[in-house]
Amino acid sequence: MAQALTQEEEQATHRFLHEMNAWTSFHSVPPLSWDVAVKFLMARKFDVVRAIELFHSYRETRQREGIVRLNPLQEPLLSELLSGKFTVLSVRAPTGASIAIFTAKLHHPARKNSREVQHTVLQALFYLLDRTVESVDTQRNGLVFIYDMGGSQYSNFELELSKKILSLLRGAFPARLKKVLIVSPPVWFRVPYSIISLLLKEKLRERVHMVSMNELLEHLPPQCLPESLGGLLPWDPGSWNCLLLPARAGKPDPLDDVVLVLAEGQRGSVHKPGAGSMTLSELKEHTNSLGRRGIYEEYEMIRNEKPEGTFSAAMAVVNRDRNRYGDVPCLDQTRVKLKRVNWNDRSDYINASFMDGYLQKNMYIGTQGPMENTFQDFWQMVWEQNVLVIVMTTRVEEGGHRKCGQYWPLSPESAVLYGGVTVANKAAENHQHYRKTSLEISTRQGRERRQISHLQFLSWPDFGVPTSAAALISFRDAVKKEQRRLVNDLGNQWKVPAGGPPIVVHCSAGIGRTGTGTHMGRKHKDSMWSMGKTIQNVLSFCHFIENIDSCKSGP
């Protein structure tokens, strides 16, 4: 236990962890630690319900603003941290509270892209405050926030940023906010402050004080203030902030995975429980009442529904040899389009379609098994869509039939050029039900190299379906873990969507096992679901879907 707590506080911490780690387990992210729990509980005086609400507000704010995978030694964050714009003093208030200062005159939103500047400021703010509240003294005694407007002009002021900072301090950060001191506010600040104050509850509004330099000394003694604010401390924000850099530099934030869990209502889910939705027990009862014949009839009824859309690109003469099966076209409305590098390119077509995941739009790209004449197209798509994970649910050959081309180099330390993309096999690992191959891809110029994971599921029988879903569920978890790892490795290079770029999933035709794999997560997240809706979602990206019998041994 990191700090001494009363018996009641310990009990509250156990309750918080019990509730929150049930949530983290449900979302397949690491559990919260004792120290994290105490930090949020301290901010809400160990009221468990309010602490949980605060945690989710904090998480959703970081997610909304893209405050994830921060590296304080990378630009532009490092320069922002050392600029003096925002700093945490090395001394405390007489009450033990930490003192943070935002110097308005150092903020210049008009000089650069305002949105980028704002994003970097919020990153610095979160980083420094996060480091500050790791201190037990700060957790217990709170935070005093000084907004120094001395010498600032209207061009230094940004209403949107001020509202975000105040909203953060108001209810989305694990710190007891003791006071907000607005020092030397210009006359023009009265109007924007009247707007900002509407965000504040009366209790917090009472803690906001607009003061002159002399009046500031009524709130804090000179030994707790820098010389620029009439105090005795030499102004040295670079040194003060450097004290907060080493402890986490180069280490991943343990809350990054938790922050990336999409909030309810923001999940981009294509599945909403409706009139046809059933619980698992209701589904079991429904299928028993239908019987085998009834299930076939219901499936055929869904299958025969005409999709909304056209197939012009897939059926064009110039593209026909790019389809593995002539009766498996993809819709114009959802297909992946390749970039045409020059006018000699015959088409932007590849038999591949975007698919919505349960929690994210275009979470997957469902595609056919690459053929020798489409290897180049496949790797062009992987490069252009920033793909990190490729999921293969078939073997190259099954039952004496060719199911897919050998589109990646098999031997470790070997490399093959596919059009403009070089694919190198760096290593291979054999697991119980799948094989993982680590690939590195680069363009002809070679200036950028990317790491790709190729996961091939090997436990689907040549005929029929797996006797148990356990292997496929384990494989799904491995895919999710690999995607999360590679997204984290990108750091600030990847912002949104939070779940990362699309995952490529293919079998042979791209509609049997592929559809199964991409919809595996549905029941994992839902207490209610619709079988018909799930099948229709597969139909939405591909016109043809195999009949039930062929799905059992399908590609």
Coordinates of C-alpha atoms in Angstrom, one line a residue:
M1 CA 0.0 0.0 0.0
A2 CA 1.5 3.3 -1.1
Q3 CA 0.2 5.5 1.7
A4 CA -1.5 5.3 5.1
L5 CA -5.3 5.3 4.8
T6 CA -8.0 5.1 7.4
Q7 CA -10.0 1.9 7.6
E8 CA -12.9 3.5 5.9
E9 CA -10.7 4.8 3.1
E10 CA -9.2 1.4 2.5
Q11 CA -12.7 -0.1 2.3
A12 CA -13.7 2.6 -0.2
T13 CA -10.6 1.8 -2.3
H14 CA -11.4 -1.9 -2.4
R15 CA -15.0 -1.1 -3.5
F16 CA -13.6 1.3 -6.2
L17 CA -11.2 -1.4 -7.5
H18 CA -13.9 -4.1 -7.4
E19 CA -16.2 -2.0 -9.6
M20 CA -13.6 -0.5 -11.9
N21 CA -11.7 -3.7 -12.5
A22 CA -14.9 -5.5 -13.5
W23 CA -15.2 -2.8 -16.1
T24 CA -11.5 -3.1 -17.3
S25 CA -11.9 -6.9 -17.5
F26 CA -15.0 -6.5 -19.6
H27 CA -13.1 -4.2 -22.0
S28 CA -10.0 -6.4 -22.0
V29 CA -7.6 -3.7 -20.7
P30 CA -5.2 -3.9 -17.8
P31 CA -6.7 -3.5 -14.3
L32 CA -6.3 -0.3 -12.3
S33 CA -3.7 -0.2 -9.6
W34 CA -4.2 0.7 -5.9
D35 CA -2.4 4.0 -6.3
V36 CA -4.6 5.0 -9.3
A37 CA -7.7 4.2 -7.3
V38 CA -6.5 6.2 -4.3
K39 CA -5.7 9.2 -6.5
F40 CA -9.2 9.4 -7.9
L41 CA -10.8 8.7 -4.5
M42 CA -8.8 11.4 -2.8
A43 CA -10.1 13.9 -5.3
R44 CA -13.7 13.1 -4.3
K45 CA -13.1 12.5 -0.6
F46 CA -13.4 8.8 -1.0
D47 CA -17.0 8.9 -2.3
V48 CA -16.8 5.8 -4.5
V49 CA -19.6 6.8 -6.9
R50 CA -18.3 10.3 -7.5
A51 CA -14.7 8.9 -7.9
I52 CA -15.9 6.5 -10.6
E53 CA -17.7 9.3 -12.4
L54 CA -14.6 11.4 -12.1
F55 CA -12.5 8.6 -13.6
H56 CA -14.7 8.3 -16.6
S57 CA -14.8 12.0 -17.1
Y58 CA -11.0 12.1 -17.0
R59 CA -10.8 9.1 -19.4
E60 CA -13.3 10.6 -21.9
T61 CA -11.6 14.0 -21.8
R62 CA -8.2 12.5 -22.6
Q63 CA -9.8 10.4 -25.4
R64 CA -11.7 13.4 -26.9
E65 CA -8.6 15.6 -26.9
G66 CA -6.2 12.8 -28.1
I67 CA -4.1 12.9 -24.9
V68 CA -2.6 9.4 -25.1
R69 CA 0.9 7.9 -25.5
L70 CA 2.6 11.1 -24.4
N71 CA 6.4 11.2 -24.6
P72 CA 7.7 14.3 -22.8
L73 CA 11.1 14.1 -24.6
Q74 CA 9.5 14.3 -28.1
E75 CA 8.7 17.5 -29.9
P76 CA 6.6 19.6 -29.9
L77 CA 5.6 18.5 -26.3
L78 CA 9.1 18.9 -24.9
S79 CA 9.4 22.5 -26.1
E80 CA 6.0 23.3 -24.7
L81 CA 6.9 21.8 -21.3
L82 CA 10.0 23.9 -21.1
S83 CA 8.5 27.1 -22.5
G84 CA 7.3 28.4 -19.1
K85 CA 3.8 28.8 -20.4
F86 CA 2.5 26.3 -17.9
T87 CA 4.5 25.3 -14.8
V88 CA 4.2 23.7 -11.4
L89 CA 6.2 25.5 -8.7
S90 CA 8.8 23.6 -6.7
V91 CA 7.3 24.9 -3.4
R92 CA 3.9 24.5 -1.9
A93 CA 1.2 26.8 -0.4
P94 CA 1.2 27.0 3.4
T95 CA -1.8 24.5 3.3
G96 CA 0.4 21.9 1.4
A97 CA -1.4 22.5 -1.9
S98 CA 0.6 22.4 -5.1
I99 CA 0.8 25.7 -7.1
A100 CA 0.4 25.6 -10.9
I101 CA 0.7 28.7 -13.1
F102 CA -0.5 29.4 -16.6
T103 CA 1.2 32.5 -18.1
A104 CA -1.1 33.9 -20.7
K105 CA 1.3 36.3 -22.5
L106 CA 3.4 33.3 -23.6
H107 CA 0.5 31.8 -25.5
H108 CA 0.4 32.7 -29.2
P109 CA -2.4 30.8 -31.0
A110 CA -2.3 33.0 -34.1
R111 CA 1.3 32.4 -35.0
K112 CA 0.7 28.8 -35.9
N113 CA -2.1 26.4 -36.5
S114 CA -4.3 27.2 -33.6
R115 CA -5.7 23.7 -33.3
E116 CA -2.2 22.2 -33.1
V117 CA -1.0 24.7 -30.6
Q118 CA -4.1 24.1 -28.4
H119 CA -3.6 20.3 -28.6
T120 CA 0.1 20.6 -27.5
V121 CA -0.9 23.0 -24.6
L122 CA -3.4 20.5 -23.4
Q123 CA -0.9 17.7 -23.7
A124 CA 1.6 19.6 -21.5
L125 CA -1.2 20.5 -19.0
F126 CA -2.3 16.9 -18.6
Y127 CA 1.3 15.6 -18.4
L128 CA 2.4 18.1 -15.7
L129 CA -0.8 17.8 -13.7
D130 CA -0.7 14.0 -13.9
R131 CA 2.8 14.0 -12.6
T132 CA 1.9 16.5 -9.9
V133 CA -1.0 14.5 -8.5
E134 CA 1.2 11.5 -8.1
S135 CA 2.3 13.2 -4.9
V136 CA 0.4 12.1 -1.8
D137 CA 0.7 15.6 -0.5
T138 CA -1.0 17.0 -3.6
Q139 CA -3.7 14.4 -3.4
R140 CA -4.4 15.3 0.2
N141 CA -4.0 19.0 0.1
G142 CA -5.1 19.9 -3.4
L143 CA -4.1 22.4 -6.1
V144 CA -4.0 26.2 -6.5
F145 CA -4.2 27.3 -10.1
I146 CA -2.9 30.7 -11.0
Y147 CA -4.0 32.2 -14.4
D148 CA -1.4 35.0 -14.9
M149 CA -2.8 37.6 -17.4
G150 CA -0.2 40.3 -16.6
G151 CA 1.2 41.8 -19.8
S152 CA -1.1 39.8 -22.0
Q153 CA -3.0 41.0 -25.0
Y154 CA -6.2 39.9 -26.6
S155 CA -4.2 38.0 -29.2
N156 CA -2.8 35.8 -26.3
F157 CA -6.3 34.8 -25.2
E158 CA -8.2 31.8 -26.6
L159 CA -11.7 31.4 -25.3
E160 CA -12.0 27.7 -26.4
L161 CA -8.7 26.8 -24.7
S162 CA -9.7 28.6 -21.5
K163 CA -13.1 26.8 -21.5
K164 CA -11.3 23.4 -21.9
I165 CA -8.8 24.1 -19.1
L166 CA -11.6 25.2 -16.8
S167 CA -13.8 22.2 -17.6
L168 CA -10.8 20.0 -17.0
L169 CA -10.1 21.5 -13.6
R170 CA -13.8 21.6 -12.8
G171 CA -14.7 18.0 -13.1
A172 CA -12.3 15.9 -15.2
F173 CA -9.1 15.8 -13.3
P174 CA -8.2 13.9 -10.1
A175 CA -7.2 16.9 -7.9
R176 CA -8.9 18.9 -5.2
L177 CA -9.1 22.4 -6.8
K178 CA -8.7 24.8 -3.9
K179 CA -8.5 28.1 -5.7
V180 CA -8.3 29.6 -9.2
L181 CA -6.6 33.0 -9.0
I182 CA -6.9 35.2 -12.2
V183 CA -4.1 37.7 -11.8
S184 CA -4.2 41.2 -13.4
P185 CA -7.1 40.5 -15.8
P186 CA -7.5 43.2 -18.5
V187 CA -10.8 45.1 -18.9
W188 CA -11.7 43.2 -22.0
F189 CA -11.6 39.9 -20.1
R190 CA -14.9 40.6 -18.3
V191 CA -17.0 39.6 -21.3
P192 CA -15.2 36.2 -22.0
Y193 CA -15.2 35.5 -18.2
S194 CA -18.9 36.0 -18.0
I195 CA -19.2 33.3 -20.7
I196 CA -16.7 31.0 -18.9
S197 CA -18.3 31.4 -15.5
L198 CA -21.6 29.9 -16.8
L199 CA -19.7 26.6 -16.9
L200 CA -19.1 26.8 -13.1
K201 CA -21.2 25.5 -10.3
E202 CA -21.8 28.0 -7.5
K203 CA -19.5 26.1 -5.2
L204 CA -16.6 26.3 -7.6
R205 CA -17.5 29.9 -8.7
E206 CA -16.8 30.9 -5.1
R207 CA -13.2 29.6 -5.5
V208 CA -12.4 31.8 -8.5
H209 CA -10.9 35.1 -7.6
M210 CA -9.9 37.9 -10.0
V211 CA -7.0 39.8 -8.2
S212 CA -4.4 42.4 -8.7
M213 CA -0.7 41.6 -8.1
N214 CA -1.0 43.1 -4.6
E215 CA -4.2 41.3 -3.8
L216 CA -2.5 38.0 -4.8
L217 CA -0.3 38.3 -1.7
E218 CA -3.5 38.0 0.4
H219 CA -3.9 34.5 -0.9
L220 CA -0.3 33.3 -1.0
P221 CA 2.8 34.5 0.8
P222 CA 5.8 35.9 -1.2
Q223 CA 8.0 32.8 -0.5
C224 CA 5.4 30.8 -2.5
L225 CA 5.3 33.0 -5.6
P226 CA 7.8 33.8 -8.4
E227 CA 9.3 37.2 -8.7
S228 CA 7.1 37.9 -11.8
L229 CA 4.1 37.7 -9.5
G230 CA 5.6 39.9 -6.7
G231 CA 7.1 36.9 -4.8
L232 CA 10.6 35.9 -3.8
L233 CA 11.2 32.9 -6.1
P234 CA 13.5 33.4 -9.1
W235 CA 11.5 32.6 -12.2
D236 CA 12.8 29.3 -13.4
P237 CA 10.0 27.2 -15.0
G238 CA 12.4 25.1 -17.1
S239 CA 14.1 23.7 -14.0
W240 CA 10.8 23.3 -12.1
N241 CA 9.2 21.3 -15.0
C242 CA 12.4 19.3 -15.5
L243 CA 11.9 17.9 -12.0
L244 CA 8.7 16.3 -13.4
L245 CA 10.2 14.8 -16.5
P246 CA 12.5 11.9 -15.6
A247 CA 10.1 9.7 -13.6
R248 CA 7.9 8.8 -16.6
A249 CA 10.1 9.6 -19.6
G250 CA 10.2 6.7 -22.0
K251 CA 7.7 4.7 -20.0
P252 CA 4.2 4.0 -21.3
D253 CA 1.3 5.5 -19.3
P254 CA -0.4 2.6 -17.6
L255 CA -3.8 4.3 -18.3
D256 CA -3.3 4.6 -22.0
D257 CA -5.1 1.3 -22.8
V258 CA -8.0 2.4 -20.5
V259 CA -8.3 5.8 -22.0
L260 CA -8.6 4.2 -25.5
V261 CA -11.7 2.3 -24.5
L262 CA -14.5 4.1 -26.4
A263 CA -17.2 5.7 -24.3
E264 CA -20.8 4.6 -24.5
G265 CA -22.5 6.6 -27.2
Q266 CA -19.2 7.3 -29.0
R267 CA -18.5 3.7 -30.0
G268 CA -19.6 3.9 -33.6
S269 CA -21.5 0.7 -33.1
V270 CA -23.4 -0.5 -36.0
H271 CA -25.4 -2.8 -33.7
K272 CA -28.2 -1.3 -31.7
P273 CA -30.6 -3.6 -29.9
G274 CA -34.0 -3.4 -31.7
A275 CA -37.2 -5.2 -32.2
G276 CA -35.4 -8.3 -33.6
S277 CA -32.8 -8.4 -30.8
M278 CA -32.6 -11.4 -28.4
T279 CA -30.7 -12.4 -25.3
L280 CA -28.6 -15.5 -25.5
S281 CA -31.3 -17.6 -23.8
E282 CA -34.0 -16.1 -26.1
L283 CA -31.8 -17.0 -29.1
K284 CA -31.5 -20.6 -27.9
E285 CA -35.2 -20.9 -27.5
H286 CA -35.8 -19.3 -30.9
T287 CA -33.5 -21.6 -32.8
N288 CA -35.0 -24.6 -31.0
S289 CA -38.5 -23.6 -32.0
L290 CA -37.4 -23.0 -35.6
G291 CA -35.6 -26.3 -36.1
R292 CA -33.0 -27.0 -38.8
R293 CA -35.4 -26.4 -41.7
G294 CA -36.7 -23.1 -40.2
I295 CA -33.1 -21.8 -39.7
Y296 CA -32.4 -22.5 -43.4
E297 CA -35.5 -20.8 -44.5
E298 CA -34.8 -17.7 -42.3
Y299 CA -31.3 -17.6 -43.7
E300 CA -32.4 -17.8 -47.3
M301 CA -34.9 -15.0 -46.7
I302 CA -32.1 -12.7 -45.4
R303 CA -29.7 -13.8 -48.1
N304 CA -32.2 -13.0 -50.9
E305 CA -32.7 -9.5 -49.8
K306 CA -31.2 -7.1 -52.4
P307 CA -28.4 -4.9 -51.0
E308 CA -28.6 -1.2 -51.4
G309 CA -25.8 -0.2 -53.8
T310 CA -24.0 -1.0 -57.0
F311 CA -21.2 -3.2 -58.3
S312 CA -19.9 -1.2 -61.2
A313 CA -16.2 -1.4 -60.4
A314 CA -16.3 -5.1 -59.4
M315 CA -18.1 -6.1 -62.6
A316 CA -16.1 -3.9 -65.0
V317 CA -14.3 -6.0 -67.7
V318 CA -10.9 -4.5 -66.7
N319 CA -11.3 -5.7 -63.1
R320 CA -12.8 -9.2 -63.6
D321 CA -9.4 -11.0 -63.3
R322 CA -8.9 -9.3 -59.9
N323 CA -11.9 -11.2 -58.4
R324 CA -11.1 -14.7 -57.1
Y325 CA -14.7 -15.7 -57.6
G326 CA -17.0 -14.1 -60.2
D327 CA -20.0 -14.3 -57.9
V328 CA -18.4 -12.4 -55.0
P329 CA -18.3 -8.8 -56.1
C330 CA -18.0 -5.9 -53.6
L331 CA -20.2 -2.9 -53.3
D332 CA -19.0 0.4 -54.8
Q333 CA -20.2 2.2 -51.7
T334 CA -18.0 0.2 -49.2
R335 CA -15.0 -0.9 -51.4
V336 CA -11.5 0.1 -50.6
K337 CA -10.1 2.4 -53.4
L338 CA -6.4 2.2 -54.3
K339 CA -4.6 5.4 -55.1
R340 CA -3.7 5.7 -58.8
V341 CA -0.1 6.6 -58.9
N342 CA -0.1 7.6 -62.5
W343 CA -2.5 7.8 -65.5
N344 CA -1.2 4.4 -66.8
D345 CA -2.8 2.6 -63.8
R346 CA -5.7 0.6 -65.2
S347 CA -7.9 0.8 -62.1
D348 CA -8.2 1.7 -58.4
Y349 CA -10.0 -1.6 -57.8
I350 CA -9.2 -4.3 -55.3
N351 CA -11.7 -6.9 -54.0
A352 CA -11.8 -5.5 -50.5
S353 CA -14.4 -3.7 -48.5
F354 CA -14.5 -1.6 -45.3
M355 CA -16.5 -3.2 -42.5
D356 CA -17.7 -1.5 -39.3
G357 CA -16.6 -3.1 -36.1
Y358 CA -18.8 -3.2 -33.0
L359 CA -17.0 -0.2 -31.5
Q360 CA -15.5 1.6 -34.5
K361 CA -16.4 2.6 -38.0
N362 CA -14.3 0.9 -40.7
M363 CA -12.6 -1.2 -38.1
Y364 CA -11.9 -4.0 -40.6
I365 CA -11.1 -4.5 -44.2
G366 CA -12.6 -7.7 -45.4
T367 CA -10.9 -9.1 -48.5
Q368 CA -10.4 -12.2 -50.6
G369 CA -7.2 -14.3 -50.3
P370 CA -4.7 -12.5 -52.5
M371 CA -3.9 -14.0 -55.9
E372 CA -0.6 -13.8 -57.7
N373 CA -1.9 -11.0 -60.0
T374 CA -3.2 -9.0 -57.0
F375 CA -0.2 -9.3 -54.6
Q376 CA 0.9 -5.8 -55.6
D377 CA -2.6 -4.4 -55.1
F378 CA -2.9 -6.0 -51.7
W379 CA 0.3 -4.6 -50.3
Q380 CA -0.5 -1.2 -51.8
M381 CA -3.7 -1.3 -49.9
V382 CA -1.9 -2.3 -46.7
W383 CA 0.5 0.6 -47.0
E384 CA -2.1 3.2 -48.0
Q385 CA -4.5 2.3 -45.2
N386 CA -1.7 2.2 -42.6
V387 CA -2.6 -1.4 -41.7
L388 CA -0.8 -2.9 -38.7
V389 CA -2.4 -6.3 -38.4
I390 CA -3.3 -8.9 -41.1
V391 CA -5.5 -11.8 -40.1
M392 CA -5.6 -14.9 -42.3
T393 CA -8.2 -17.5 -41.5
T394 CA -7.2 -20.1 -44.1
R395 CA -4.2 -22.1 -45.3
V396 CA -2.6 -21.5 -48.7
E397 CA -3.9 -25.0 -49.6
E398 CA -6.7 -27.0 -48.0
G399 CA -8.0 -30.4 -49.1
G400 CA -5.8 -30.3 -52.2
H401 CA -7.3 -27.0 -53.3
R402 CA -5.4 -23.7 -53.7
K403 CA -7.2 -21.2 -51.3
C404 CA -4.8 -18.3 -51.3
G405 CA -1.5 -17.2 -52.9
Q406 CA 1.7 -17.0 -50.9
Y407 CA 1.7 -13.3 -50.7
W408 CA 4.4 -12.8 -48.0
P409 CA 7.9 -14.1 -47.7
L410 CA 8.0 -17.4 -45.7
S411 CA 11.6 -17.6 -44.7
P412 CA 12.9 -15.4 -41.8
E413 CA 15.3 -12.7 -42.9
S414 CA 14.0 -12.9 -46.5
A415 CA 12.3 -10.0 -48.4
V416 CA 10.2 -9.7 -51.6
L417 CA 9.3 -6.6 -53.6
Y418 CA 5.6 -6.4 -54.5
G419 CA 5.2 -3.5 -56.9
G420 CA 6.3 -0.4 -54.9
V421 CA 6.3 -2.1 -51.4
T422 CA 9.1 -4.3 -50.0
V423 CA 8.0 -6.9 -47.5
A424 CA 10.6 -8.4 -45.2
N425 CA 10.0 -11.4 -42.9
K426 CA 11.7 -10.5 -39.6
A427 CA 10.6 -13.5 -37.4
A428 CA 8.0 -16.1 -37.0
E429 CA 6.4 -17.7 -33.9
N430 CA 4.2 -20.8 -33.7
H431 CA 1.4 -20.9 -31.2
Q432 CA -1.1 -23.6 -30.4
H433 CA -3.8 -22.4 -32.9
Y434 CA -2.0 -19.8 -35.0
R435 CA 1.2 -18.6 -36.4
K436 CA 2.5 -15.0 -36.0
T437 CA 4.9 -13.6 -38.5
S438 CA 6.5 -10.2 -37.9
L439 CA 6.9 -8.3 -41.1
E440 CA 8.6 -5.0 -42.0
I441 CA 7.3 -3.1 -45.0
S442 CA 8.8 -0.2 -46.8
T443 CA 8.4 1.7 -50.1
R444 CA 11.0 1.9 -52.9
Q445 CA 12.3 5.1 -51.4
G446 CA 12.9 3.3 -48.1
R447 CA 12.6 6.4 -46.1
E448 CA 9.8 4.9 -43.9
R449 CA 9.6 1.4 -42.5
R450 CA 6.6 0.0 -40.8
Q451 CA 6.1 -3.0 -38.5
I452 CA 3.2 -5.4 -39.4
S453 CA 1.9 -8.5 -37.7
H454 CA 0.6 -11.3 -39.8
L455 CA -1.6 -13.7 -37.8
Q456 CA -2.7 -17.0 -39.5
F457 CA -5.3 -19.1 -37.8
L458 CA -4.5 -22.8 -38.4
S459 CA -7.2 -24.6 -36.4
W460 CA -10.1 -24.4 -38.9
P461 CA -10.7 -27.9 -40.2
D462 CA -10.6 -28.6 -44.0
F463 CA -14.3 -29.6 -43.8
G464 CA -17.0 -28.4 -41.4
V465 CA -16.5 -26.0 -38.6
P466 CA -14.4 -26.0 -35.4
T467 CA -15.8 -28.3 -32.7
S468 CA -15.3 -25.5 -30.2
A469 CA -15.1 -21.7 -30.3
A470 CA -12.4 -21.6 -27.7
A471 CA -9.5 -21.6 -30.2
L472 CA -11.1 -18.9 -32.3
I473 CA -11.9 -16.7 -29.2
S474 CA -8.3 -17.1 -28.0
F475 CA -7.1 -16.1 -31.5
R476 CA -9.4 -13.1 -31.5
D477 CA -7.9 -12.0 -28.2
A478 CA -4.4 -12.4 -29.7
V479 CA -5.4 -10.2 -32.6
K480 CA -6.8 -7.5 -30.3
K481 CA -3.6 -7.6 -28.2
E482 CA -1.4 -7.3 -31.2
Q483 CA -3.3 -4.3 -32.6
R484 CA -3.2 -2.6 -29.3
R485 CA 0.6 -3.2 -29.0
L486 CA 1.4 -1.9 -32.4
V487 CA -0.9 1.2 -32.0
N488 CA 0.9 2.0 -28.7
D489 CA 4.3 1.6 -30.4
L490 CA 3.3 4.3 -32.9
G491 CA 3.0 6.8 -30.0
N492 CA 2.1 10.3 -31.2
Q493 CA 2.2 9.2 -34.8
W494 CA -1.3 7.8 -34.5
K495 CA -4.2 9.9 -33.1
V496 CA -7.7 8.7 -34.3
P497 CA -9.6 6.5 -34.4
A498 CA -8.4 5.4 -30.9
G499 CA -8.6 1.7 -31.9
G500 CA -6.1 2.2 -34.7
P501 CA -6.1 1.7 -38.4
P502 CA -8.3 -1.0 -40.0
I503 CA -7.4 -4.7 -39.4
V504 CA -7.2 -6.6 -42.7
V505 CA -9.1 -10.0 -42.4
H506 CA -9.2 -12.5 -45.2
C507 CA -9.9 -16.2 -46.0
S508 CA -10.2 -17.3 -49.6
A509 CA -13.4 -15.7 -50.9
G510 CA -13.4 -13.2 -48.0
I511 CA -17.0 -13.8 -47.0
G512 CA -17.2 -17.0 -44.9
R513 CA -14.6 -17.2 -42.2
T514 CA -13.8 -13.5 -42.7
G515 CA -17.4 -12.5 -41.7
T516 CA -17.1 -14.9 -38.7
G517 CA -13.9 -13.4 -37.5
T518 CA -15.0 -9.8 -37.8
H519 CA -18.3 -10.4 -35.9
M520 CA -16.7 -12.5 -33.1
G521 CA -16.7 -9.5 -30.8
R522 CA -20.4 -8.8 -31.0
K523 CA -21.7 -11.1 -28.3
H524 CA -18.6 -10.3 -26.2
K525 CA -19.9 -6.8 -25.9
D526 CA -23.7 -7.2 -26.0
S527 CA -26.2 -8.7 -23.7
M528 CA -28.7 -8.5 -26.6
W529 CA -28.1 -9.1 -30.3
S530 CA -29.8 -9.8 -33.6
M531 CA -28.7 -12.8 -35.7
G532 CA -30.4 -11.3 -38.8
K533 CA -28.8 -7.9 -38.3
T534 CA -25.4 -9.6 -38.0
I535 CA -25.8 -11.4 -41.3
Q536 CA -27.1 -8.3 -42.9
N537 CA -23.9 -6.4 -41.8
V538 CA -21.8 -9.0 -43.7
L539 CA -24.1 -8.6 -46.7
S540 CA -23.7 -4.8 -46.6
F541 CA -20.1 -5.1 -47.8
C542 CA -20.4 -8.0 -50.1
H543 CA -23.4 -9.0 -52.3
F544 CA -22.9 -12.7 -52.3
I545 CA -22.7 -14.8 -49.2
E546 CA -22.3 -18.6 -49.3
N547 CA -25.2 -20.8 -48.3
I548 CA -25.1 -22.4 -44.9
D549 CA -23.7 -25.7 -46.1
S550 CA -20.7 -24.2 -47.9
C551 CA -20.1 -21.9 -44.9
K552 CA -19.3 -25.0 -42.9
S553 CA -16.3 -25.7 -45.0
G554 CA -16.0 -22.3 -46.6
P555 CA -13.0 -20.3 -47.4

